[in-house]
Each structure stands twice: as structure tokens, then as C-alpha cells.
Amino acid sequence: MSAPVIDDLDRQLIAILSNDARVSNRKIAADLGVTEGTVRGRIKRLQQERLIAFTAITSFGLENSTKMAFIGVLAEVEKVREIAQQIANLSSVNGVMITMGRFNVLAICLFNELDALHAVASDQILALPGVHHVETSIAVKTIKYNARVVRITEADHVVEGDD
């Protein structure tokens, strides 16, 4: 799989859309000194190559759960992918990454009550076959969180070597 090629015009287009994805193609074209068709074509290509996507980013305030927790999971190495997928299937888990370091899986959850977090970490994740240890960390203050830069994924899309 070859890496997509983006040029300076693509970067400028992405920068404009990152500030306001609702800006019209006509305005973008005028600002960049290109035709509206060029802008439309570039946006379409960037979407097809999965370099950009348009979505509404919600605030934590919209969730019933307003606290964020990270659950580090130490799992058997040969079962890491399987365990990560099982954790990803839990409705209370918002993100799962396979990691290097102290833990080999990291889960991100939003919650309201500590009992709910405990239930996810101990009753659901620790109970999975092949999980040896879980450790939770609760975010008490967010200094920086940039939701504009996200990984564009599909639930059933996995690229080999993309861990």
C-alpha cells in the first residue's frame, strides 16, 4: 500500500477545512486562486484516499458521562489483537489502541460514576481470557485535547502493519 501524495494546495485546502468545514467550495477557490472544480475534485480525492472526513465532533458535555478514564491492559502477547477487539466491542469503551510499553492495550472510556468505571475495568475487561492486569487512570483536568486531528477508521477496516 503506497502512501498518498499530497501537495501544497492539498495542505492549504486541509488547513482551511480544519478551521471551518462548512466553508463553501467557491470561497475556498477564491481564497486559493483556483477554480471551484479544482477544490471539489481535491476534496473528493482526499476523502477517497481517507485523508479527510467530515463529521460532527461532539463535546464531552453532550455525553451523560463527563469524566474520562484510560484503562491500561496487560494481555497475553499472542492474544493482543483478539483482546483489543473484544474491548472495542464494549459499548462503554470509546477508543482502543494496541500500544508498546507497560501495557499492550489502552482503552479510553467516558463515565459518570466510579462504579461504572470499576465495572468496565474489573468485571468486563479483567474477566477476558488472556488479560492479566488492568490499571485505570482518571483524567482530572484536560490541558489540551485536539479533536480536529483524528484517525479516520472503519470498524471492519484493518491495514496490515498498521498497529
PDB file of C-alpha atoms in Angstrom:
ATOM      1  CA  MET A   1       0.000   0.000   0.000  1.00  0.00           C
ATOM      2  CA  SER A   2       1.667   3.224  -1.138  1.00  0.00           C
ATOM      3  CA  ALA A   3       1.421   6.417   0.859  1.00  0.00           C
ATOM      4  CA  PRO A   4      -0.918   9.038  -0.609  1.00  0.00           C
ATOM      5  CA  VAL A   5       0.787  12.072  -2.110  1.00  0.00           C
ATOM      6  CA  ILE A   6      -0.412  15.497  -1.062  1.00  0.00           C
ATOM      7  CA  ASP A   7       0.923  18.784  -2.355  1.00  0.00           C
ATOM      8  CA  ASP A   8       0.922  22.359  -1.071  1.00  0.00           C
ATOM      9  CA  LEU A   9      -2.562  23.039  -2.469  1.00  0.00           C
ATOM     10  CA  ASP A  10      -3.919  19.975  -0.642  1.00  0.00           C
ATOM     11  CA  ARG A  11      -2.297  21.195   2.586  1.00  0.00           C
ATOM     12  CA  GLN A  12      -3.812  24.665   2.180  1.00  0.00           C
ATOM     13  CA  LEU A  13      -7.213  23.141   1.458  1.00  0.00           C
ATOM     14  CA  ILE A  14      -6.976  20.896   4.526  1.00  0.00           C
ATOM     15  CA  ALA A  15      -5.947  23.873   6.685  1.00  0.00           C
ATOM     16  CA  ILE A  16      -8.992  25.866   5.554  1.00  0.00           C
ATOM     17  CA  LEU A  17     -11.359  22.935   6.112  1.00  0.00           C
ATOM     18  CA  SER A  18      -9.783  22.259   9.524  1.00  0.00           C
ATOM     19  CA  ASN A  19     -10.803  25.741  10.618  1.00  0.00           C
ATOM     20  CA  ASP A  20     -14.325  25.557   9.183  1.00  0.00           C
ATOM     21  CA  ALA A  21     -15.534  22.501   7.277  1.00  0.00           C
ATOM     22  CA  ARG A  22     -18.718  24.377   6.326  1.00  0.00           C
ATOM     23  CA  VAL A  23     -16.937  26.958   4.152  1.00  0.00           C
ATOM     24  CA  SER A  24     -18.136  26.856   0.550  1.00  0.00           C
ATOM     25  CA  ASN A  25     -16.042  25.461  -2.284  1.00  0.00           C
ATOM     26  CA  ARG A  26     -16.495  28.821  -4.036  1.00  0.00           C
ATOM     27  CA  LYS A  27     -14.935  30.700  -1.084  1.00  0.00           C
ATOM     28  CA  ILE A  28     -12.083  28.207  -0.828  1.00  0.00           C
ATOM     29  CA  ALA A  29     -11.425  28.514  -4.564  1.00  0.00           C
ATOM     30  CA  ALA A  30     -11.349  32.323  -4.341  1.00  0.00           C
ATOM     31  CA  ASP A  31      -9.015  32.242  -1.335  1.00  0.00           C
ATOM     32  CA  LEU A  32      -6.630  29.785  -3.012  1.00  0.00           C
ATOM     33  CA  GLY A  33      -6.827  31.256  -6.520  1.00  0.00           C
ATOM     34  CA  VAL A  34      -8.094  28.079  -8.185  1.00  0.00           C
ATOM     35  CA  THR A  35     -11.371  27.002  -9.748  1.00  0.00           C
ATOM     36  CA  GLU A  36     -14.288  25.639  -7.759  1.00  0.00           C
ATOM     37  CA  GLY A  37     -13.998  22.408  -9.779  1.00  0.00           C
ATOM     38  CA  THR A  38     -10.397  22.027  -8.631  1.00  0.00           C
ATOM     39  CA  VAL A  39     -11.470  22.395  -4.997  1.00  0.00           C
ATOM     40  CA  ARG A  40     -14.340  19.927  -5.439  1.00  0.00           C
ATOM     41  CA  GLY A  41     -12.040  17.401  -7.129  1.00  0.00           C
ATOM     42  CA  ARG A  42      -9.339  17.747  -4.487  1.00  0.00           C
ATOM     43  CA  ILE A  43     -11.834  17.295  -1.644  1.00  0.00           C
ATOM     44  CA  LYS A  44     -13.283  14.211  -3.320  1.00  0.00           C
ATOM     45  CA  ARG A  45      -9.810  12.684  -3.807  1.00  0.00           C
ATOM     46  CA  LEU A  46      -8.759  13.431  -0.224  1.00  0.00           C
ATOM     47  CA  GLN A  47     -11.934  11.746   1.036  1.00  0.00           C
ATOM     48  CA  GLN A  48     -11.474   8.717  -1.242  1.00  0.00           C
ATOM     49  CA  GLU A  49      -7.882   8.338  -0.039  1.00  0.00           C
ATOM     50  CA  ARG A  50      -9.205   8.528   3.531  1.00  0.00           C
ATOM     51  CA  LEU A  51      -7.059  11.557   4.359  1.00  0.00           C
ATOM     52  CA  ILE A  52     -10.046  13.686   5.402  1.00  0.00           C
ATOM     53  CA  ALA A  53     -13.606  13.062   6.524  1.00  0.00           C
ATOM     54  CA  PHE A  54     -16.430  15.332   7.542  1.00  0.00           C
ATOM     55  CA  THR A  55     -18.210  14.679  10.823  1.00  0.00           C
ATOM     56  CA  ALA A  56     -19.684  16.499  13.794  1.00  0.00           C
ATOM     57  CA  ILE A  57     -17.354  16.455  16.775  1.00  0.00           C
ATOM     58  CA  THR A  58     -19.315  16.344  19.992  1.00  0.00           C
ATOM     59  CA  SER A  59     -18.362  17.860  23.304  1.00  0.00           C
ATOM     60  CA  PHE A  60     -17.897  15.691  26.369  1.00  0.00           C
ATOM     61  CA  GLY A  61     -20.749  17.789  27.780  1.00  0.00           C
ATOM     62  CA  LEU A  62     -23.187  16.099  25.395  1.00  0.00           C
ATOM     63  CA  GLU A  63     -22.405  12.708  26.845  1.00  0.00           C
ATOM     64  CA  ASN A  64     -24.083  11.533  30.012  1.00  0.00           C
ATOM     65  CA  SER A  65     -20.582  10.556  31.063  1.00  0.00           C
ATOM     66  CA  THR A  66     -18.394  13.537  31.748  1.00  0.00           C
ATOM     67  CA  LYS A  67     -15.176  12.039  33.148  1.00  0.00           C
ATOM     68  CA  MET A  68     -12.521  10.376  31.004  1.00  0.00           C
ATOM     69  CA  ALA A  69     -10.514   7.345  32.055  1.00  0.00           C
ATOM     70  CA  PHE A  70      -7.708   5.397  30.484  1.00  0.00           C
ATOM     71  CA  ILE A  71      -7.534   1.673  31.159  1.00  0.00           C
ATOM     72  CA  GLY A  72      -4.133   0.090  30.621  1.00  0.00           C
ATOM     73  CA  VAL A  73      -4.413  -3.620  29.870  1.00  0.00           C
ATOM     74  CA  LEU A  74      -1.642  -6.205  30.140  1.00  0.00           C
ATOM     75  CA  ALA A  75      -2.671  -9.113  27.932  1.00  0.00           C
ATOM     76  CA  GLU A  76      -1.011 -12.248  26.631  1.00  0.00           C
ATOM     77  CA  VAL A  77       1.035 -11.184  23.621  1.00  0.00           C
ATOM     78  CA  GLU A  78      -0.405 -13.814  21.291  1.00  0.00           C
ATOM     79  CA  LYS A  79      -3.954 -12.671  22.143  1.00  0.00           C
ATOM     80  CA  VAL A  80      -3.465  -8.893  21.997  1.00  0.00           C
ATOM     81  CA  ARG A  81      -5.392  -8.289  18.765  1.00  0.00           C
ATOM     82  CA  GLU A  82      -8.271 -10.547  19.818  1.00  0.00           C
ATOM     83  CA  ILE A  83      -8.489  -8.942  23.265  1.00  0.00           C
ATOM     84  CA  ALA A  84      -8.279  -5.424  21.814  1.00  0.00           C
ATOM     85  CA  GLN A  85     -11.210  -6.257  19.517  1.00  0.00           C
ATOM     86  CA  GLN A  86     -13.244  -7.674  22.417  1.00  0.00           C
ATOM     87  CA  ILE A  87     -12.615  -4.497  24.405  1.00  0.00           C
ATOM     88  CA  ALA A  88     -13.557  -2.376  21.376  1.00  0.00           C
ATOM     89  CA  ASN A  89     -16.893  -4.210  21.239  1.00  0.00           C
ATOM     90  CA  LEU A  90     -17.822  -2.969  24.736  1.00  0.00           C
ATOM     91  CA  SER A  91     -20.388  -0.180  24.408  1.00  0.00           C
ATOM     92  CA  SER A  92     -18.881   1.827  27.265  1.00  0.00           C
ATOM     93  CA  VAL A  93     -15.447   1.961  25.609  1.00  0.00           C
ATOM     94  CA  ASN A  94     -14.829   4.923  23.283  1.00  0.00           C
ATOM     95  CA  GLY A  95     -11.366   4.068  21.968  1.00  0.00           C
ATOM     96  CA  VAL A  96      -8.888   1.185  21.921  1.00  0.00           C
ATOM     97  CA  MET A  97      -5.245   1.203  20.892  1.00  0.00           C
ATOM     98  CA  ILE A  98      -2.601  -1.515  20.805  1.00  0.00           C
ATOM     99  CA  THR A  99       0.434   0.006  22.483  1.00  0.00           C
ATOM    100  CA  MET A 100       4.070  -0.601  23.355  1.00  0.00           C
ATOM    101  CA  GLY A 101       5.338  -0.127  26.879  1.00  0.00           C
ATOM    102  CA  ARG A 102       3.967  -1.074  30.263  1.00  0.00           C
ATOM    103  CA  PHE A 103       0.622  -2.147  28.769  1.00  0.00           C
ATOM    104  CA  ASN A 104      -0.100  -3.617  25.352  1.00  0.00           C
ATOM    105  CA  VAL A 105      -3.696  -2.342  25.078  1.00  0.00           C
ATOM    106  CA  LEU A 106      -5.099   1.043  26.088  1.00  0.00           C
ATOM    107  CA  ALA A 107      -8.841   1.659  26.354  1.00  0.00           C
ATOM    108  CA  ILE A 108     -10.484   5.073  26.709  1.00  0.00           C
ATOM    109  CA  CYS A 109     -13.843   5.416  28.469  1.00  0.00           C
ATOM    110  CA  LEU A 110     -16.208   8.195  29.457  1.00  0.00           C
ATOM    111  CA  PHE A 111     -18.093   7.662  32.699  1.00  0.00           C
ATOM    112  CA  ASN A 112     -20.098   9.413  35.412  1.00  0.00           C
ATOM    113  CA  GLU A 113     -19.755   7.133  38.393  1.00  0.00           C
ATOM    114  CA  LEU A 114     -16.671   5.294  39.644  1.00  0.00           C
ATOM    115  CA  ASP A 115     -18.795   2.168  39.971  1.00  0.00           C
ATOM    116  CA  ALA A 116     -19.356   2.217  36.208  1.00  0.00           C
ATOM    117  CA  LEU A 117     -15.624   2.539  35.524  1.00  0.00           C
ATOM    118  CA  HIS A 118     -14.881  -0.256  38.004  1.00  0.00           C
ATOM    119  CA  ALA A 119     -17.440  -2.492  36.297  1.00  0.00           C
ATOM    120  CA  VAL A 120     -15.811  -1.962  32.898  1.00  0.00           C
ATOM    121  CA  ALA A 121     -12.232  -2.401  34.133  1.00  0.00           C
ATOM    122  CA  SER A 122     -12.723  -5.260  36.577  1.00  0.00           C
ATOM    123  CA  ASP A 123     -15.911  -7.057  35.623  1.00  0.00           C
ATOM    124  CA  GLN A 124     -15.627  -6.823  31.837  1.00  0.00           C
ATOM    125  CA  ILE A 125     -12.007  -6.274  30.756  1.00  0.00           C
ATOM    126  CA  LEU A 126     -10.133  -8.118  33.526  1.00  0.00           C
ATOM    127  CA  ALA A 127     -12.562 -11.031  33.112  1.00  0.00           C
ATOM    128  CA  LEU A 128     -11.485 -11.581  29.478  1.00  0.00           C
ATOM    129  CA  PRO A 129      -9.375 -14.725  28.979  1.00  0.00           C
ATOM    130  CA  GLY A 130      -5.758 -13.710  28.434  1.00  0.00           C
ATOM    131  CA  VAL A 131      -5.952 -10.431  30.380  1.00  0.00           C
ATOM    132  CA  HIS A 132      -3.528 -10.475  33.312  1.00  0.00           C
ATOM    133  CA  HIS A 133      -3.784  -6.952  34.732  1.00  0.00           C
ATOM    134  CA  VAL A 134      -5.710  -3.714  34.286  1.00  0.00           C
ATOM    135  CA  GLU A 135      -4.883  -0.300  35.660  1.00  0.00           C
ATOM    136  CA  THR A 136      -7.070   2.776  35.415  1.00  0.00           C
ATOM    137  CA  SER A 137      -6.075   6.411  35.255  1.00  0.00           C
ATOM    138  CA  ILE A 138      -8.723   9.088  35.530  1.00  0.00           C
ATOM    139  CA  ALA A 139      -8.248  12.412  33.761  1.00  0.00           C
ATOM    140  CA  VAL A 140      -8.802  15.130  36.362  1.00  0.00           C
ATOM    141  CA  LYS A 141      -8.040  18.130  34.138  1.00  0.00           C
ATOM    142  CA  THR A 142      -7.650  18.339  30.375  1.00  0.00           C
ATOM    143  CA  ILE A 143      -4.858  20.701  29.383  1.00  0.00           C
ATOM    144  CA  LYS A 144      -5.017  20.029  25.646  1.00  0.00           C
ATOM    145  CA  TYR A 145      -7.242  17.834  23.521  1.00  0.00           C
ATOM    146  CA  ASN A 146      -7.228  18.343  19.765  1.00  0.00           C
ATOM    147  CA  ALA A 147     -10.239  16.540  18.310  1.00  0.00           C
ATOM    148  CA  ARG A 148      -9.511  18.036  14.869  1.00  0.00           C
ATOM    149  CA  VAL A 149      -6.747  15.516  14.249  1.00  0.00           C
ATOM    150  CA  VAL A 150      -8.270  12.064  14.341  1.00  0.00           C
ATOM    151  CA  ARG A 151      -7.650   8.741  12.757  1.00  0.00           C
ATOM    152  CA  ILE A 152     -10.264   8.006  10.123  1.00  0.00           C
ATOM    153  CA  THR A 153     -11.338   4.395  10.593  1.00  0.00           C
ATOM    154  CA  GLU A 154     -13.980   1.891   9.733  1.00  0.00           C
ATOM    155  CA  ALA A 155     -14.903  -0.764  12.270  1.00  0.00           C
ATOM    156  CA  ASP A 156     -14.067  -3.600   9.882  1.00  0.00           C
ATOM    157  CA  HIS A 157     -11.078  -1.945   8.148  1.00  0.00           C
ATOM    158  CA  VAL A 158      -7.640  -3.114   9.259  1.00  0.00           C
ATOM    159  CA  VAL A 159      -4.482  -2.413   7.289  1.00  0.00           C
ATOM    160  CA  GLU A 160      -1.656  -4.920   7.750  1.00  0.00           C
ATOM    161  CA  GLY A 161       1.229  -3.474   9.719  1.00  0.00           C
ATOM    162  CA  ASP A 162      -0.987  -0.604  10.929  1.00  0.00           C
ATOM    163  CA  ASP A 163      -0.634  -1.046  14.683  1.00  0.00           C
TER     164      ASP A 163
END
